[in-house]
Structure formats: C-alpha cells, structure tokens
Amino acid sequence: MHAENATIHGEVTYREGDGMPIAIPEGPVELTHADDSVTLSWKEHEENAAGVAAIPRHEFDRYVKEGGIVPEGGSGGGDGDGHADGSDGSGAPDGGGDGGD
C-alpha cells in the first residue's frame, strides 16, 4: 500500500454497508491504495472532525476519470494530462493546442 494526496472536486460518495450514499466533502484528502480498494481520509474543518472511507478500486478509477478525485500532480484521468476528457486543455480538437509556435 502507498499513500498520496488528492483533492475532491464535486460529488464523490461512498456507502456504509448497504446504506445510502454519503458525500465526501470537497477539498484535500489522503489516499491509501490497496489492490482492490482505495481509502480516503479527510478533515472536516467546520466540525473539527475527521472522516475516512474505503471505496472499491473501480469506483475510484471512475471518479478520477470523471475529475471528481484529482490526485496530486493533476492526473485527473483521461490521458494523464490533468484533463479528464482526454483533451489538451486548449479547447481545440485533439492535436490542436498552440502548435508549439
């Protein structure tokens, strides 16, 4: 297992048993990776409390791809450039950008 930092953007949820989805607050989290799951831990500043949740690996991968979880370094899914949609961030079709000029 290894740990890294990430940021929650938007709605990311987990379930306790068969219960209803519970939202993880937006902001910084610590990720601890296992083979089949990822544990997220965070501090809730307004309540002076801490939270922890384990989510299955496939859910974590989906949240990263969709940009809900952005690992430190900006690898927010897609093609690893920090743009979950696989774009280059220029707004141009793939292969666009500034052309290096």
mmCIF file of C-alpha atoms in Angstrom:
data_model
loop_
_atom_site.group_PDB
_atom_site.id
_atom_site.type_symbol
_atom_site.label_atom_id
_atom_site.label_comp_id
_atom_site.label_asym_id
_atom_site.label_seq_id
_atom_site.Cartn_x
_atom_site.Cartn_y
_atom_site.Cartn_z
ATOM 1 C CA MET A 1 0.000 0.000 0.000
ATOM 2 C CA HIS A 2 1.099 3.569 -0.644
ATOM 3 C CA ALA A 3 -0.365 6.944 0.233
ATOM 4 C CA GLU A 4 -0.754 10.100 -1.815
ATOM 5 C CA ASN A 5 -2.639 13.376 -1.614
ATOM 6 C CA ALA A 6 -5.601 14.340 -3.769
ATOM 7 C CA THR A 7 -8.442 16.840 -3.959
ATOM 8 C CA ILE A 8 -12.168 16.133 -4.124
ATOM 9 C CA HIS A 9 -13.999 18.249 -6.743
ATOM 10 C CA GLY A 10 -17.768 17.892 -6.969
ATOM 11 C CA GLU A 11 -19.837 14.969 -5.749
ATOM 12 C CA VAL A 12 -17.874 11.933 -4.587
ATOM 13 C CA THR A 13 -19.754 9.442 -2.416
ATOM 14 C CA TYR A 14 -19.244 6.201 -0.524
ATOM 15 C CA ARG A 15 -21.592 3.729 1.163
ATOM 16 C CA GLU A 16 -21.509 2.196 4.600
ATOM 17 C CA GLY A 17 -22.724 -1.333 4.005
ATOM 18 C CA ASP A 18 -25.969 -1.282 2.014
ATOM 19 C CA GLY A 19 -26.809 2.249 3.177
ATOM 20 C CA MET A 20 -27.440 5.410 1.234
ATOM 21 C CA PRO A 21 -24.554 7.219 -0.498
ATOM 22 C CA ILE A 22 -22.672 9.592 1.809
ATOM 23 C CA ALA A 23 -20.891 12.612 0.317
ATOM 24 C CA ILE A 24 -17.192 13.181 0.885
ATOM 25 C CA PRO A 25 -16.644 16.934 1.353
ATOM 26 C CA GLU A 26 -14.802 18.856 -1.344
ATOM 27 C CA GLY A 27 -11.191 19.634 -0.523
ATOM 28 C CA PRO A 28 -7.976 17.792 0.289
ATOM 29 C CA VAL A 29 -7.903 14.069 1.066
ATOM 30 C CA GLU A 30 -5.230 11.474 1.638
ATOM 31 C CA LEU A 31 -5.439 8.310 -0.456
ATOM 32 C CA THR A 32 -4.167 4.918 0.684
ATOM 33 C CA HIS A 33 -4.123 2.387 -2.134
ATOM 34 C CA ALA A 34 -4.720 -1.351 -1.739
ATOM 35 C CA ASP A 35 -5.089 -3.905 -4.522
ATOM 36 C CA ASP A 36 -8.898 -3.840 -4.590
ATOM 37 C CA SER A 37 -9.805 -0.538 -2.914
ATOM 38 C CA VAL A 38 -8.686 2.974 -2.028
ATOM 39 C CA THR A 39 -9.143 4.521 1.417
ATOM 40 C CA LEU A 40 -9.798 8.268 1.525
ATOM 41 C CA SER A 41 -9.253 10.251 4.716
ATOM 42 C CA TRP A 42 -10.032 13.911 5.338
ATOM 43 C CA LYS A 43 -10.624 16.536 7.997
ATOM 44 C CA GLU A 44 -13.936 18.357 8.261
ATOM 45 C CA HIS A 45 -12.754 21.787 9.392
ATOM 46 C CA GLU A 46 -16.184 23.184 10.259
ATOM 47 C CA GLU A 47 -16.974 20.265 12.540
ATOM 48 C CA ASN A 48 -13.418 19.724 13.822
ATOM 49 C CA ALA A 49 -13.762 16.058 12.897
ATOM 50 C CA ALA A 50 -12.087 13.549 10.636
ATOM 51 C CA GLY A 51 -13.592 11.195 8.098
ATOM 52 C CA VAL A 52 -12.453 8.008 6.448
ATOM 53 C CA ALA A 53 -13.997 5.859 3.727
ATOM 54 C CA ALA A 54 -12.912 2.935 1.591
ATOM 55 C CA ILE A 55 -14.214 2.708 -1.957
ATOM 56 C CA PRO A 56 -13.757 -0.105 -4.467
ATOM 57 C CA ARG A 57 -10.943 0.376 -6.970
ATOM 58 C CA HIS A 58 -13.357 0.564 -9.951
ATOM 59 C CA GLU A 59 -15.310 3.408 -8.300
ATOM 60 C CA PHE A 60 -12.094 5.276 -7.503
ATOM 61 C CA ASP A 61 -10.910 4.896 -11.107
ATOM 62 C CA ARG A 62 -14.269 6.227 -12.361
ATOM 63 C CA TYR A 63 -14.116 9.276 -10.060
ATOM 64 C CA VAL A 64 -10.558 10.026 -11.244
ATOM 65 C CA LYS A 65 -11.571 9.674 -14.892
ATOM 66 C CA GLU A 66 -14.572 11.985 -14.349
ATOM 67 C CA GLY A 67 -12.470 14.552 -12.445
ATOM 68 C CA GLY A 68 -14.208 14.096 -9.083
ATOM 69 C CA ILE A 69 -10.951 12.959 -7.485
ATOM 70 C CA VAL A 70 -7.793 14.697 -8.679
ATOM 71 C CA PRO A 71 -4.597 13.063 -7.387
ATOM 72 C CA GLU A 72 -1.742 15.428 -6.538
ATOM 73 C CA GLY A 73 0.178 16.209 -9.683
ATOM 74 C CA GLY A 74 -3.025 16.771 -11.637
ATOM 75 C CA SER A 75 -3.542 13.298 -13.082
ATOM 76 C CA GLY A 76 -7.293 13.757 -13.184
ATOM 77 C CA GLY A 77 -7.877 10.856 -15.532
ATOM 78 C CA GLY A 78 -8.170 10.945 -19.282
ATOM 79 C CA ASP A 79 -4.726 10.754 -20.808
ATOM 80 C CA GLY A 80 -2.784 11.732 -17.703
ATOM 81 C CA ASP A 81 -2.502 15.445 -18.574
ATOM 82 C CA GLY A 82 -4.943 16.556 -15.871
ATOM 83 C CA HIS A 83 -7.863 16.912 -18.296
ATOM 84 C CA ALA A 84 -10.428 14.200 -17.575
ATOM 85 C CA ASP A 85 -11.884 14.487 -21.079
ATOM 86 C CA GLY A 86 -8.633 13.488 -22.751
ATOM 87 C CA SER A 87 -8.189 16.961 -24.268
ATOM 88 C CA ASP A 88 -5.095 19.114 -24.146
ATOM 89 C CA GLY A 89 -6.993 21.902 -22.386
ATOM 90 C CA SER A 90 -6.836 24.250 -25.376
ATOM 91 C CA GLY A 91 -10.451 23.833 -26.402
ATOM 92 C CA ALA A 92 -9.259 22.659 -29.800
ATOM 93 C CA PRO A 93 -9.839 19.113 -31.060
ATOM 94 C CA ASP A 94 -7.157 16.588 -30.150
ATOM 95 C CA GLY A 95 -3.940 17.511 -31.836
ATOM 96 C CA GLY A 96 -4.825 21.213 -31.569
ATOM 97 C CA GLY A 97 -3.286 23.377 -28.922
ATOM 98 C CA ASP A 98 -0.853 26.095 -29.785
ATOM 99 C CA GLY A 99 1.153 24.017 -32.207
ATOM 100 C CA GLY A 100 4.322 24.853 -30.314
ATOM 101 C CA ASP A 101 4.722 28.185 -32.104
#
